[in-house]
XYZ file of C-alpha atoms in Angstrom:
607
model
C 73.269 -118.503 103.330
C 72.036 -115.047 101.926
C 74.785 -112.458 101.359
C 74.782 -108.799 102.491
C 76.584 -105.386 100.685
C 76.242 -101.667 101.170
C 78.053 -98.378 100.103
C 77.696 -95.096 100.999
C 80.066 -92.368 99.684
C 82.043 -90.916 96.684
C 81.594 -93.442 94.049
C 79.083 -94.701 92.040
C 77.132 -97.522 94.158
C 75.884 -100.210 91.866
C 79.403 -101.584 90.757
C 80.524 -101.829 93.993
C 77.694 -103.521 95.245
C 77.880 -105.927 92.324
C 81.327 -106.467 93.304
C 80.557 -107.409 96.869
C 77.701 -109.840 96.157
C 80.194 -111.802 93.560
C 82.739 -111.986 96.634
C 79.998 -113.702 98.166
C 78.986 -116.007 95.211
C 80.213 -118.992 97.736
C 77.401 -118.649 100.365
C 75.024 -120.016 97.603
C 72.200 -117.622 96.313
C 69.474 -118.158 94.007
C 68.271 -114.434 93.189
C 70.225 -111.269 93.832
C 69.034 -107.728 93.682
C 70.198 -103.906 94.626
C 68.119 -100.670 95.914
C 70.390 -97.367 94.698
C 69.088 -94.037 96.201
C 69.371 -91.207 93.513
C 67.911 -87.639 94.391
C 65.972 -89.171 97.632
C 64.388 -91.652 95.024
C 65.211 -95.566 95.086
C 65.744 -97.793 92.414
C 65.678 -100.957 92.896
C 66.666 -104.301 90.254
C 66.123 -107.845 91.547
C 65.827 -111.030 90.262
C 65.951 -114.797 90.515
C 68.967 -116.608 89.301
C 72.442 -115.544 88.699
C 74.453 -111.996 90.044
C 75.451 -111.802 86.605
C 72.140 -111.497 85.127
C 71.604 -108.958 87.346
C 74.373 -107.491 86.072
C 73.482 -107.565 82.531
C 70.406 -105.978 83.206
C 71.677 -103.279 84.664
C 73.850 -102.333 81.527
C 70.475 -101.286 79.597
C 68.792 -99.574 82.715
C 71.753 -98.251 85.563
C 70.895 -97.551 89.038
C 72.673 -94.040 89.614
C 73.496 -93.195 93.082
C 76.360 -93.093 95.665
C 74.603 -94.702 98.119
C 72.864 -98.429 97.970
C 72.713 -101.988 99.631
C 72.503 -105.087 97.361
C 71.592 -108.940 98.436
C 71.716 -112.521 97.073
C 69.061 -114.387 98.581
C 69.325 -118.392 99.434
C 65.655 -118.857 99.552
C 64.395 -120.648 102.728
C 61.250 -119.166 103.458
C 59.047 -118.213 100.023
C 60.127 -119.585 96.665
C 63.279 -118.313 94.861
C 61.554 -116.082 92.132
C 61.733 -112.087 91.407
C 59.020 -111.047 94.556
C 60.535 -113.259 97.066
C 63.788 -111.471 95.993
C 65.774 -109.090 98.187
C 65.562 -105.890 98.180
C 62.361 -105.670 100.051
C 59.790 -102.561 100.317
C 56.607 -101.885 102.500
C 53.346 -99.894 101.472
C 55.373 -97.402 99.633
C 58.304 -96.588 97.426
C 59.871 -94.780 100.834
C 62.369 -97.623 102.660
C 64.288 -100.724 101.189
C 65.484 -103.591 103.676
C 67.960 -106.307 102.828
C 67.739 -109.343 105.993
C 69.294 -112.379 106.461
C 67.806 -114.934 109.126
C 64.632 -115.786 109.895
C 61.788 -113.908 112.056
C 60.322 -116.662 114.200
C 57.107 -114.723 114.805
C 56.942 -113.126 111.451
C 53.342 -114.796 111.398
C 51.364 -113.087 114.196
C 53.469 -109.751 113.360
C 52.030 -110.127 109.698
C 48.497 -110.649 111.055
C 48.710 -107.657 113.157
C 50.201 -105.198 110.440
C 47.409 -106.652 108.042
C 45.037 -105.555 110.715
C 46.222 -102.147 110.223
C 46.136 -101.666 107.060
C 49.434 -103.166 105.613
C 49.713 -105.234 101.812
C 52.139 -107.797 101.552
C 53.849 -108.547 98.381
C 56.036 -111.170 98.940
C 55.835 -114.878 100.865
C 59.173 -113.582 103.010
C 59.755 -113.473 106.816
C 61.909 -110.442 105.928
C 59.377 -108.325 104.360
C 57.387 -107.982 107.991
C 60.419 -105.668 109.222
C 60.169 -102.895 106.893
C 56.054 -102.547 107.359
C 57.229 -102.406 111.374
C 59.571 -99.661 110.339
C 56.563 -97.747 108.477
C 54.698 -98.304 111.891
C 57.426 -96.572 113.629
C 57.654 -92.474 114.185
C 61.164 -90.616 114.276
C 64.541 -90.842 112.596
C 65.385 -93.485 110.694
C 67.817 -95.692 113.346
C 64.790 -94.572 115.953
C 62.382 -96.326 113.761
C 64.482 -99.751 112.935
C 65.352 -100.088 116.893
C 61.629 -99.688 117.610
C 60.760 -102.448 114.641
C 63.782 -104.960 115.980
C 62.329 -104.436 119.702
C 59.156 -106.375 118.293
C 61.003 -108.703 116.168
C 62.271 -112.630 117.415
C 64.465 -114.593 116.316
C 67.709 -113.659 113.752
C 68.354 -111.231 111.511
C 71.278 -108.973 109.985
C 69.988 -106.300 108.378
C 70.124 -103.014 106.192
C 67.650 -100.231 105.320
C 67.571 -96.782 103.314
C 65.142 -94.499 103.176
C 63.870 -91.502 101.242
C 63.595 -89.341 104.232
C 67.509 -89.784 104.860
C 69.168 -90.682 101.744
C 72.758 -90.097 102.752
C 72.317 -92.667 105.332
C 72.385 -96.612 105.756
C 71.031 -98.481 109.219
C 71.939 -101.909 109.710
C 71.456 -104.280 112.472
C 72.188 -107.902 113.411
C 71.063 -110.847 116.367
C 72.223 -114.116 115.521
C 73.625 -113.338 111.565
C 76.843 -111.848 110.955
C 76.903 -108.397 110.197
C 80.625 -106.455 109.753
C 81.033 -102.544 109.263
C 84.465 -101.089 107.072
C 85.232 -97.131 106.926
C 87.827 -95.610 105.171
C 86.803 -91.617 106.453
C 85.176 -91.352 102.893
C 83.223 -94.311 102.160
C 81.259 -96.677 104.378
C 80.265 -100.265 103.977
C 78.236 -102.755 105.688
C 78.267 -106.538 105.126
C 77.421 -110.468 105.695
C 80.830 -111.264 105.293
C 84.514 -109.418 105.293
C 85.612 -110.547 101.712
C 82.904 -107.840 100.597
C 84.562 -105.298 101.647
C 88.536 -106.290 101.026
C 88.334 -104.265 97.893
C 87.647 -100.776 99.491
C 89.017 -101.002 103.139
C 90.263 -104.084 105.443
C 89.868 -102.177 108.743
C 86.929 -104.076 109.831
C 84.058 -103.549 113.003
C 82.299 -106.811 114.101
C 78.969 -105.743 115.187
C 77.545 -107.704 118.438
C 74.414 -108.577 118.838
C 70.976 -106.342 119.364
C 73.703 -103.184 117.962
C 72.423 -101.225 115.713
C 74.793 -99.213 113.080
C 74.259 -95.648 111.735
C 76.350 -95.182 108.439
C 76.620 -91.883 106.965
C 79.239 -88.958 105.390
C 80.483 -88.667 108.964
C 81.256 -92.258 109.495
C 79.660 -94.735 111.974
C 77.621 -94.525 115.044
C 76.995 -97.632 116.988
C 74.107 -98.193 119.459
C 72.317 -100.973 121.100
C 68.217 -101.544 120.602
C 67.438 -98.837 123.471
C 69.451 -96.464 121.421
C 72.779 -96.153 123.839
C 76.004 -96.042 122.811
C 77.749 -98.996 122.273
C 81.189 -100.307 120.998
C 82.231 -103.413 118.611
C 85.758 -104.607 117.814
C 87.628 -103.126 114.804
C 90.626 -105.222 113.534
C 92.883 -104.568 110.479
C 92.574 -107.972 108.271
C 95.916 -107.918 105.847
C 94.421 -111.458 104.765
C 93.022 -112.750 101.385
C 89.562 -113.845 100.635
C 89.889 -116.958 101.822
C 91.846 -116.384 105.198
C 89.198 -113.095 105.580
C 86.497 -115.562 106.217
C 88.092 -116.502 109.189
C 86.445 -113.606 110.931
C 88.999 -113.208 113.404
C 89.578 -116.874 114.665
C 92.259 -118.921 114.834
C 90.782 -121.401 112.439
C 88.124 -122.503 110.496
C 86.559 -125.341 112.437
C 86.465 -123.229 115.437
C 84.856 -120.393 113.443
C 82.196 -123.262 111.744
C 81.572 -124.515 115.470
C 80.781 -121.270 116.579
C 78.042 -120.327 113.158
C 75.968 -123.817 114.487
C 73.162 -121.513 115.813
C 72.666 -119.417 112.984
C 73.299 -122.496 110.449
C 70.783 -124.681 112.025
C 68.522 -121.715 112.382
C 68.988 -121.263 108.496
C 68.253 -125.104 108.257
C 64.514 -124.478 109.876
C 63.805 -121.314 108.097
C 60.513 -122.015 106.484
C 59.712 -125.494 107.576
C 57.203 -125.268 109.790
C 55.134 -127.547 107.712
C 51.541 -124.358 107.733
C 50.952 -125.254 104.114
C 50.186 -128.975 104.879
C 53.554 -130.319 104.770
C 57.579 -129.801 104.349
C 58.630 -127.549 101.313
C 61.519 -129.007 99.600
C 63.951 -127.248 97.788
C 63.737 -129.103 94.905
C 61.108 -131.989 93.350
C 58.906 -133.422 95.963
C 57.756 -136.408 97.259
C 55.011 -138.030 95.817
C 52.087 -139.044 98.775
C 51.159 -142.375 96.929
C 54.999 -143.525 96.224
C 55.501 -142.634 99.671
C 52.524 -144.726 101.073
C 53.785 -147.417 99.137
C 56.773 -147.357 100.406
C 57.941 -150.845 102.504
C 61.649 -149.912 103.214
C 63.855 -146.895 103.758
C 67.670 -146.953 102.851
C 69.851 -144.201 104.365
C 72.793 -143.979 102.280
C 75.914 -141.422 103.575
C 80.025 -141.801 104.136
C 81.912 -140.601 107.278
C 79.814 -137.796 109.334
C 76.929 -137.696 106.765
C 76.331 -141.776 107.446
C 76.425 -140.830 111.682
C 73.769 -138.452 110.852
C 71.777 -141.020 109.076
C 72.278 -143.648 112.311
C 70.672 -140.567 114.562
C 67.635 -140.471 112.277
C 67.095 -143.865 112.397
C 66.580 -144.083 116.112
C 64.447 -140.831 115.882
C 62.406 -141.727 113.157
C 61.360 -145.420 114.488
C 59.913 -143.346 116.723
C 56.912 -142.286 114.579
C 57.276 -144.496 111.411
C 56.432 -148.324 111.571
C 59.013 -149.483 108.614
C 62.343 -151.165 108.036
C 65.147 -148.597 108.151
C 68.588 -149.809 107.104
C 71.540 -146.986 107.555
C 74.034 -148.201 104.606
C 77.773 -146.914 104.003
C 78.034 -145.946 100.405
C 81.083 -147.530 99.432
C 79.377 -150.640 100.867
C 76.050 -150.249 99.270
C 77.361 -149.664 95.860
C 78.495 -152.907 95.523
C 75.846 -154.913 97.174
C 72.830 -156.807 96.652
C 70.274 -154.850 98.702
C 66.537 -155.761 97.884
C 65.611 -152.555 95.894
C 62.671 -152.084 94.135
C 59.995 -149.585 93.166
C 58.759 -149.423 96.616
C 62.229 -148.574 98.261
C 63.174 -145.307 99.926
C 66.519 -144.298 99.754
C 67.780 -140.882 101.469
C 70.812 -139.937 99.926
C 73.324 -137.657 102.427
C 76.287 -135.941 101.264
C 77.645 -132.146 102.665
C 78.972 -131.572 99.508
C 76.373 -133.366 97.293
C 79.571 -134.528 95.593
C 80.617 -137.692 97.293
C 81.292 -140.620 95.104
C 80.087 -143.429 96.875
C 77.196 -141.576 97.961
C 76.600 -140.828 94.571
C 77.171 -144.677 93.089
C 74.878 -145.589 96.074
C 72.187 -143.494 94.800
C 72.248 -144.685 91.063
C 72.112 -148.099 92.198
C 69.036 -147.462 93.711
C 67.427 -145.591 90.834
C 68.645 -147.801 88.550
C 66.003 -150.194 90.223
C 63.167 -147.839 90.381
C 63.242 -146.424 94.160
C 62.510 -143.194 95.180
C 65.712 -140.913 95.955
C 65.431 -137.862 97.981
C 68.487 -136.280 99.335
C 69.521 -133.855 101.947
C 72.581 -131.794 101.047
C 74.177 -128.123 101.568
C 75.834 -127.358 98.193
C 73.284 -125.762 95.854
C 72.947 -127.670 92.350
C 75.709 -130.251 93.126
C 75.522 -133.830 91.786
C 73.514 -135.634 94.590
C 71.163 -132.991 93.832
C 70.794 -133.448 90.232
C 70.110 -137.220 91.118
C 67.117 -137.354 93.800
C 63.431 -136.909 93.140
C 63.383 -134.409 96.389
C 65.857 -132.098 97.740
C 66.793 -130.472 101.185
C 69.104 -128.211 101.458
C 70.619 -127.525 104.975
C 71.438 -124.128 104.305
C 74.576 -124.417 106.586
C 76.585 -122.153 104.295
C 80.546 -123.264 103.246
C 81.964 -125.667 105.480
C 85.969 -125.304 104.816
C 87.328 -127.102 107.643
C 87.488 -130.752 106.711
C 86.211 -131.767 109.702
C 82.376 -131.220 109.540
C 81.309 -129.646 112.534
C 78.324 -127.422 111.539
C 77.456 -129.853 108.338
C 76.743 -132.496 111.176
C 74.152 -130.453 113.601
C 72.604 -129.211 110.339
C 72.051 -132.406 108.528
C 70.622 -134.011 111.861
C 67.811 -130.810 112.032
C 66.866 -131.535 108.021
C 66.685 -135.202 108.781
C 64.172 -134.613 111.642
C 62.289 -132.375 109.515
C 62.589 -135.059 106.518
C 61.183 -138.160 108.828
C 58.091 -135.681 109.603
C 57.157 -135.276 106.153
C 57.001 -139.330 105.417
C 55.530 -139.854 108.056
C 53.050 -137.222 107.976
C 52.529 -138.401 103.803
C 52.157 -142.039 105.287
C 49.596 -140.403 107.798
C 51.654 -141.832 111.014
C 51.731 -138.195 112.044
C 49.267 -135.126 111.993
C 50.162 -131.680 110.151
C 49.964 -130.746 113.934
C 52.126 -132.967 115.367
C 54.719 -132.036 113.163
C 54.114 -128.274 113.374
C 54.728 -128.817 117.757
C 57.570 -131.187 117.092
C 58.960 -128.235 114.181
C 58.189 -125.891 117.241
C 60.502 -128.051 119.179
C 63.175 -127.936 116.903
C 63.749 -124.188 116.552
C 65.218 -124.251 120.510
C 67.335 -125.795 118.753
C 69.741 -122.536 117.961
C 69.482 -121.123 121.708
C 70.600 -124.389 123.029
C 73.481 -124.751 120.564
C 74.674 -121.049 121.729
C 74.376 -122.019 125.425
C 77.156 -124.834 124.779
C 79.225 -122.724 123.205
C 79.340 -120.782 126.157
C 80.629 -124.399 127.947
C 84.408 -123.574 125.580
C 86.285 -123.130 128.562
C 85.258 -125.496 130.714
C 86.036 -128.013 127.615
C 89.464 -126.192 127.392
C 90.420 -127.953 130.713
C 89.535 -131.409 130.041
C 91.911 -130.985 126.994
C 94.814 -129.442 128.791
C 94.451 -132.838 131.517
C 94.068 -135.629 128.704
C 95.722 -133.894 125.062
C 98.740 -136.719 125.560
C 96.859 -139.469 126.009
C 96.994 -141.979 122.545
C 93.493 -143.868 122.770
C 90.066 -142.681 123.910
C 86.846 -144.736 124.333
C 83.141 -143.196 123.700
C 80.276 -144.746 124.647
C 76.902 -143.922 124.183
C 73.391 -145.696 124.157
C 70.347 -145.073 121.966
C 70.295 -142.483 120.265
C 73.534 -141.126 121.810
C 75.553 -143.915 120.022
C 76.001 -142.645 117.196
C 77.063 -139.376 118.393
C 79.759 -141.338 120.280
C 80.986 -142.173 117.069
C 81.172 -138.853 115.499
C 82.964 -137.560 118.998
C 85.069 -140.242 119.080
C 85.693 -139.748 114.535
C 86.612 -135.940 115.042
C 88.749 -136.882 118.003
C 90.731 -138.770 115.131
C 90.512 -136.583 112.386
C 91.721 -133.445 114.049
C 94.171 -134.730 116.437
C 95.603 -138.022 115.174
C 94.393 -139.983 118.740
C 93.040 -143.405 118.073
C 89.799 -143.175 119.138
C 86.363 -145.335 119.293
C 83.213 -145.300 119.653
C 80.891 -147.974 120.740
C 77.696 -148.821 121.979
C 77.667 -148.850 125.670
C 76.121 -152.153 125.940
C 78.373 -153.793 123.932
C 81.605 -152.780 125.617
C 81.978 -155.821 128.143
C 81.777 -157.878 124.398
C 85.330 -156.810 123.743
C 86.708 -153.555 124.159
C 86.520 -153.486 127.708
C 90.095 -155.424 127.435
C 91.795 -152.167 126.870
C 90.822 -149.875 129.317
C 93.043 -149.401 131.658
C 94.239 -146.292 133.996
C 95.304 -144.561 130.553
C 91.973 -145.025 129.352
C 89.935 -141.713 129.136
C 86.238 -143.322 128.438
C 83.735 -140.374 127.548
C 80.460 -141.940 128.511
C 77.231 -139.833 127.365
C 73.985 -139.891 129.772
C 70.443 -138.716 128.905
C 67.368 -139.518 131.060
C 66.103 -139.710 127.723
C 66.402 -143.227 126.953
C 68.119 -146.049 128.626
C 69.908 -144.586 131.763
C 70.455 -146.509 134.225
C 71.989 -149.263 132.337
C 74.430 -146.766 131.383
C 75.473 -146.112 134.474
C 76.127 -149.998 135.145
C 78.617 -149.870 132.027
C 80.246 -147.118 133.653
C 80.810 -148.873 136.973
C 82.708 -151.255 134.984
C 84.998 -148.833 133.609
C 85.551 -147.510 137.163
C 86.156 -151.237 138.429
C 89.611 -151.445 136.009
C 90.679 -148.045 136.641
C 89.573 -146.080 133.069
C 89.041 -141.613 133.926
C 85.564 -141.427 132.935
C 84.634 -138.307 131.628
C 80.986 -138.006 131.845
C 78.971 -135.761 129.636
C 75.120 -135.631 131.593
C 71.958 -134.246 131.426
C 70.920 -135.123 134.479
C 73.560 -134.346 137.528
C 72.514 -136.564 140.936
C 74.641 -137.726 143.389
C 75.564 -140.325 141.842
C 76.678 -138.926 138.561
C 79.091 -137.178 140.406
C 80.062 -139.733 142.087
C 80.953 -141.827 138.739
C 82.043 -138.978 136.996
C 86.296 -138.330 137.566
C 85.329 -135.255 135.122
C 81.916 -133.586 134.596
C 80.245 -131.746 131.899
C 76.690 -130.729 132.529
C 74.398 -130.756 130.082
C 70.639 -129.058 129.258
C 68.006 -131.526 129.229
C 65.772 -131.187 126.571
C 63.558 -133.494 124.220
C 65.294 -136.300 122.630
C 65.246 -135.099 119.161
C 67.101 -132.299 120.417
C 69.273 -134.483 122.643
C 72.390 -135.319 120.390
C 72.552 -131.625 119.065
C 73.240 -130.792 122.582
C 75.740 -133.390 123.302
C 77.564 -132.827 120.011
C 79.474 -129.157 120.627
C 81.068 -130.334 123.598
C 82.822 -133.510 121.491
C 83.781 -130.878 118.687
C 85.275 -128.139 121.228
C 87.173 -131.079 122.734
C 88.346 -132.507 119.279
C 89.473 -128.720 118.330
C 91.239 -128.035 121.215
C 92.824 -131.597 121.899
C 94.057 -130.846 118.111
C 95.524 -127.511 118.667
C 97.377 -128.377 121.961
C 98.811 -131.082 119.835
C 99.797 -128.864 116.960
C 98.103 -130.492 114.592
C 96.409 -128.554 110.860
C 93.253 -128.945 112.788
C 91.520 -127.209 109.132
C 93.479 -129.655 106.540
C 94.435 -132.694 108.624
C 96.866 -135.042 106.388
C 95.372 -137.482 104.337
C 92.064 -136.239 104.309
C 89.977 -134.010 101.522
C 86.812 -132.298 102.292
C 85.112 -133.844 99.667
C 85.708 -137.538 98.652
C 85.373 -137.478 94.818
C 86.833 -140.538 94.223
C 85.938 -144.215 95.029
C-alpha cells in the first residue's frame, strides 16, 4: 500500500514530510520521493528503494519550501525504479501529483491525451491524472474536479501547482485520504499516524470530496464543486491505536479496507504485455510446460485459500493439484521432482511450516512461486516467482482482508500457468482479469449487508456449536466461516462439505444447531438444497446465505441473507464478508479480544 504526506505552513516542508512517510514505513514501499514548492518553483527528489536514502540525498541538495507533499510508492502498476516513482509531473515543470489506487481506464484516457499532444514519462496509472489536470481551465481545485470527473476507479490524491503555490488539493474514491489543521499548518494524508506529530484533530474525507488546503485552513467540496462536510475527531491515541481510523477494532477496520485491498491486489495485472507481471523472479514458460503436478502449500486461512484455487483452477488447467498443510507436508514423502509446482502461501511470508514446506520442495528441484503480502519476507526470499497481494498490514489476527486478497492473486496466478501451458489465450485471461476487478464494487455492496448480519448475531451469539456447509467451490469458504467463527468468538464451529454431512455430523444437529448452508446457482444447487431438507427434518435453524432467492429458498431458509450473483470466480469473495461480519460481531457480543484472541499469534514462527 503506497503512503501519502503533505504540509503547508510555517515550517520548513521536507523534514516533515520525511517524517510522515517513515510513520508510514509499515504499508510497505519500494521508492519514496517529495515535490517542495519554493518561490512558485517545485523541486522534486524521488527514488527507488529506501525513505532513508531519500533522506541522505537530500542532505547534499535540500528542497526549501513551506509547502510540499511526499509519497512512498508500493509499485503495482510500472516497475519500482526512479520514473515510476511518485511524485509525478505532466508536460511541464507546472503541477506535481502524489495518487494511491489504481485508474481502471487509465488506458483509453492515455490514448486520448497522446492524441492531443501529451508525453508520458512513466509506465504509471497515476501519471494520466495530472496531464487531465493540464487539460483542464480554471483554479486549481476547478481543474482536479474536472480531471477526477473523467477518471474510474480509486484514487487518493494530492497536487501543487506553480500557479497557486500556497495551496495543496487532494482528493480520494476508494483510498483513504485524512485532513489535520492546527489554524497554522495543514496536512493531508494516507494514514493518521502521519500526522500525530503536528496535530491529532483529524477530518476523514468521504468519497468523490475534494479538499482545498491553504493559509486559511480547509475547504471541502464534492466533484461538482459544492460544499460538503467530513467527520473531524480528536485521536489522543498512539501510532498503533491511530490506525484504527475511528473503529472499534482492527478486524472490523481490515473488513471494511477489502475493496481497496483487493483493488490494490489487481493493480497492474491485466496480463496487456502477454502475461502476469510478478513482483519478483518469474516463471519460466518451458519449466512451466513441463510441469506434471502442482502442490499448494499454506497453514490456517492461507491453506483455505489454496482449496478455493484448486476448484477454480481445474477449471482451465488439465493437471494434478494437491492442496497440502505445511506442517503436514514438511514431513512427508510427496513425489517431488524437477517437474513439480509448488505455490507457497503465507500472509506474512514468515510462517514456519510454510516455509519448511517450501525447502522441501526445492531441495528436490521443483519450481516455487509464492503469493504473499509482506514485502522481502522469508517465503519471498525462497520462491523463483513472487506475488504480492498488496493488502497492506493486517493486525488483527484473524485474517479477514489477507483471505479475499490472496484468493484474487491466486486467480490471477492460475491464469498465468495456464496461459504459459497455452490452456488459456492472453485474451481469455485479459476478460476473465476484466471479471475480476468487479471484484471491489461487489465487496463494498456487502459491506453495506453489516446490519442485517448484526441481527443474526444478536438471535444466535449464545449458542456453543455451529455447522457450515458448503459445496464446490463454496466448501472451503465454509471452512474459513466456520474457522473465524472459532477464532474470534471461542464457539466450536465446523465446516464441512455438504455432501458429506449425512456421513457423520448430521448426529449432532439438533434444535440448538444453527447450520449456515451456502447456495450458488453456480455449481451444484439443487443437491444442496436436499442436504438442507435434512437439517430441517431434525430440527437444526438454517441460516441460508443465497444467491439465488425462489420460493423455495425462503421456504428452507429460518434466516436469509441475499446474496449478488456473479461469476464463480467471484462467487466465494462474495460469500466471504458476510461469515467475517458475523464472526466479528458474534465475538464482540460475547466480549471476546476479537484483535488478539488467546492463544493465537498473527504469525506462526515456530513449528
Amino acid at each position: 500500500m503506497c503512503g501519502i504526506i503533505g504540509y503547508l505552513g510555517e515550517r520548513e516542508a521536507q523534514p516533515v514530510l520525511i517524517n510522515g512517510l517513515k510513520k508510514l514505513e509499515y504499508r510497505g514501499y519500494d521508492s519514496a520521493g517529495i515535490a517542495v514548492m519554493s518561490d512558485k518553483e517545485l523541486g522534486i527528489a524521488k527514488m527507488a528503494g529506501k525513505i532513508s536514502e531519500l533522506e541522505d540525498s537530500l542532505v547534499e541538495k535540500p528542497r526549501p519550501g513551506k509547502v510540499g507533499i511526499g509519497h512512498t510508492r508500493w509499485a503495482t502498476h510500472g516497475k519500482p525504479n526512479d520514473v515510476n516513482a511518485h511524485p509525478h509531473q505532466g508536460c511541464g515543470d507546472e503541477y506535481s501529483l502524489v495518487h494511491n489506487g489504481i485508474i481502471e481506464n487509465h488506458r483509453k484516457l492515455r490514448s486520448e491525451l497522446e492524441a492531443d499532444g501529451h508525453e508520458f514519462s512513466s509506465d504509471t496509472d497515476s501519471e494520466v491524472i495530472i496531464h487531465l489536470i493540464e487539460e483542464e481551465v480554471g483554479s486549481l481545485e476547478e481543474k482536479v474536479r474536472a480531471a477526477l470527473r473523467r477518471v474510474e476507479g480509486t484514487f487518493a490524491i494530492a497536487v501543487l501547482s506553480q500557479e497557486e503555490p500556497g495551496r495543496i488539493v487532494g482528493a480520494r474514491r476508494g483510498s483513504p485520504l485524512v485532513v489535520g489543521s492546527t489554524g497554522n499548518e495543514q496536512l493531508i494524508a494516507s494514514d493518521v499516524p502521519a500526522m500525530l506529530d503536528y496535530t491529532k484533530d483529524i477530518t476523514y474525507l468521504e468519497d468523490d470530496q475534494v479538499v482545498s488546503l491553504s493559509e486559511a485552513g480547509m475547504e471541502i467540496t464534492d466533484l461538482q464543486g459544492d460544499p460538503a462536510e467530513a467527520t473531524t475527531r480528536h485521536v489522543d491515541w498512539d501510532p498503533v491505536a491511530a490506525r484504527k481510523e475511528g473503529y472499534k477494532h482492527f478486524m472490523l477496520k481490515e473488513i471494511n479496507e477489502q475493496p481497496e485491498a483487493v483493488g490494490d491486489t489487481l493493480r497492474g495485472r491485466d496480463f496487456s504485455d502477454g502475461g502476469l507481471r510478478m513482483d519478483e523472479g518469474e516463471l519460466e514458460s518451458e519449466a512451466i510446460n513441463d510441469v506434471n503436478k502442482i502442490f499448494i502449500v499454506a497453514c490456517g486461512t492461507s491453506a483455505y485459500a489454496g482449496r478455493v484455487a484448486k476448484y477454480i483452477w481445474e477449471e482451465f488447467l488439465n493437471i494434478p493439484i494437491e492442496v497440502e498443510l505445511g506442517s503436514e507436508f514438511r514431513y512427508r514423502n510427496p513425489p517431488l521432482d524437477e517437474n513439480s509446482l509448488v505455490i507457497g502461501i503465507s500472509q506474512s511470508g514468515e510462517t514456519a511450516d510454510t516455509l519448511a514446506g517450501l525447502e522441501k520442495a526445492r531441495e528436490e528441484g521443483a519450481t516455487i512461486a509464492s503469493v504473499v503480502n509482506v514485502l522481502g519476507s522469508t517465503v519471498t526470499r525462497r520462491s523463483d516467482a513472487v506475488l504480492y497481494t498488496h493488502a497492506g498490514p493486517e493486525i488483527g489476527v484473524a485474517s479477514t482482508k489477507a483471505f479475499t486478497s490472496q484468493l484474487v492473486a491466486l486467480s490471477l496466478l492460475g491464469l498465468e500457468i495456464a496461459r504459459l501451458r497455452g490452456s488459456v489465450t492472453r485474451e481469455e485471461c485479459g476478460d476473465t482479469v476484466d471479471v475480476l476487478n468487479r471484484a471491489p464494487a461487489l465487496l463494498r455492496e456487502q459491506l453495506e449487508s453489516e446490519a442485517r448480519i448484526e441481527e443474526l448475531a444478536e438471535k444466535f451469539y449464545e449458542k456453543e456449536d455451529f455447522l457450515f456447509l458448503g459445496r464446490d467451490v463454496l466448501y472451503p469458504v465454509a471452512l474459513e466461516g466456520a474457522l473465524k467463527l472459532k477464532e474470534i468468538s471461542y464457539i466450536h464451529a465446523e465446516g464441512y462439505p455438504a455432501g458429506e454431512m449425512k456421513h457423520g455430523p448430521i448426529a449432532l444437529i439438533d434444535e440448538d444447531m444453527p447450520v449456515v448452508a451456502l447456495i450458488t446457482r453456480n455449481s451444484v444447487y439443487d443437491k444442496v438444497y436436499s442436504n438442507i431438507e435434512e437439517v430441517r427434518a431434525r430440527k437444526g435453524k438454517v441460516i441460508v446465505l443465497s444467491d439465488e432467492l425462489t420460493d423455495e429458498t425462503r421456504e428452507i431458509a429460518d434466516e436469509l441473507v441475499s446474496l449478488p450473483l456473479t461469476d464463480k470466480i467471484l462467487t466465494p469473495l462474495v460469500f466471504t464478508v458476510p461469515l467475517q461480519l458475523l464472526a466479528y460481531h458474534i465475538g464482540v457480543l460475547r466480549g471476546t479480544d476479537v484483535d488478539q484472541p488467546r492463544n493465537l499469534a498473527k504469525s506462526v514462527t515456530v513449528e
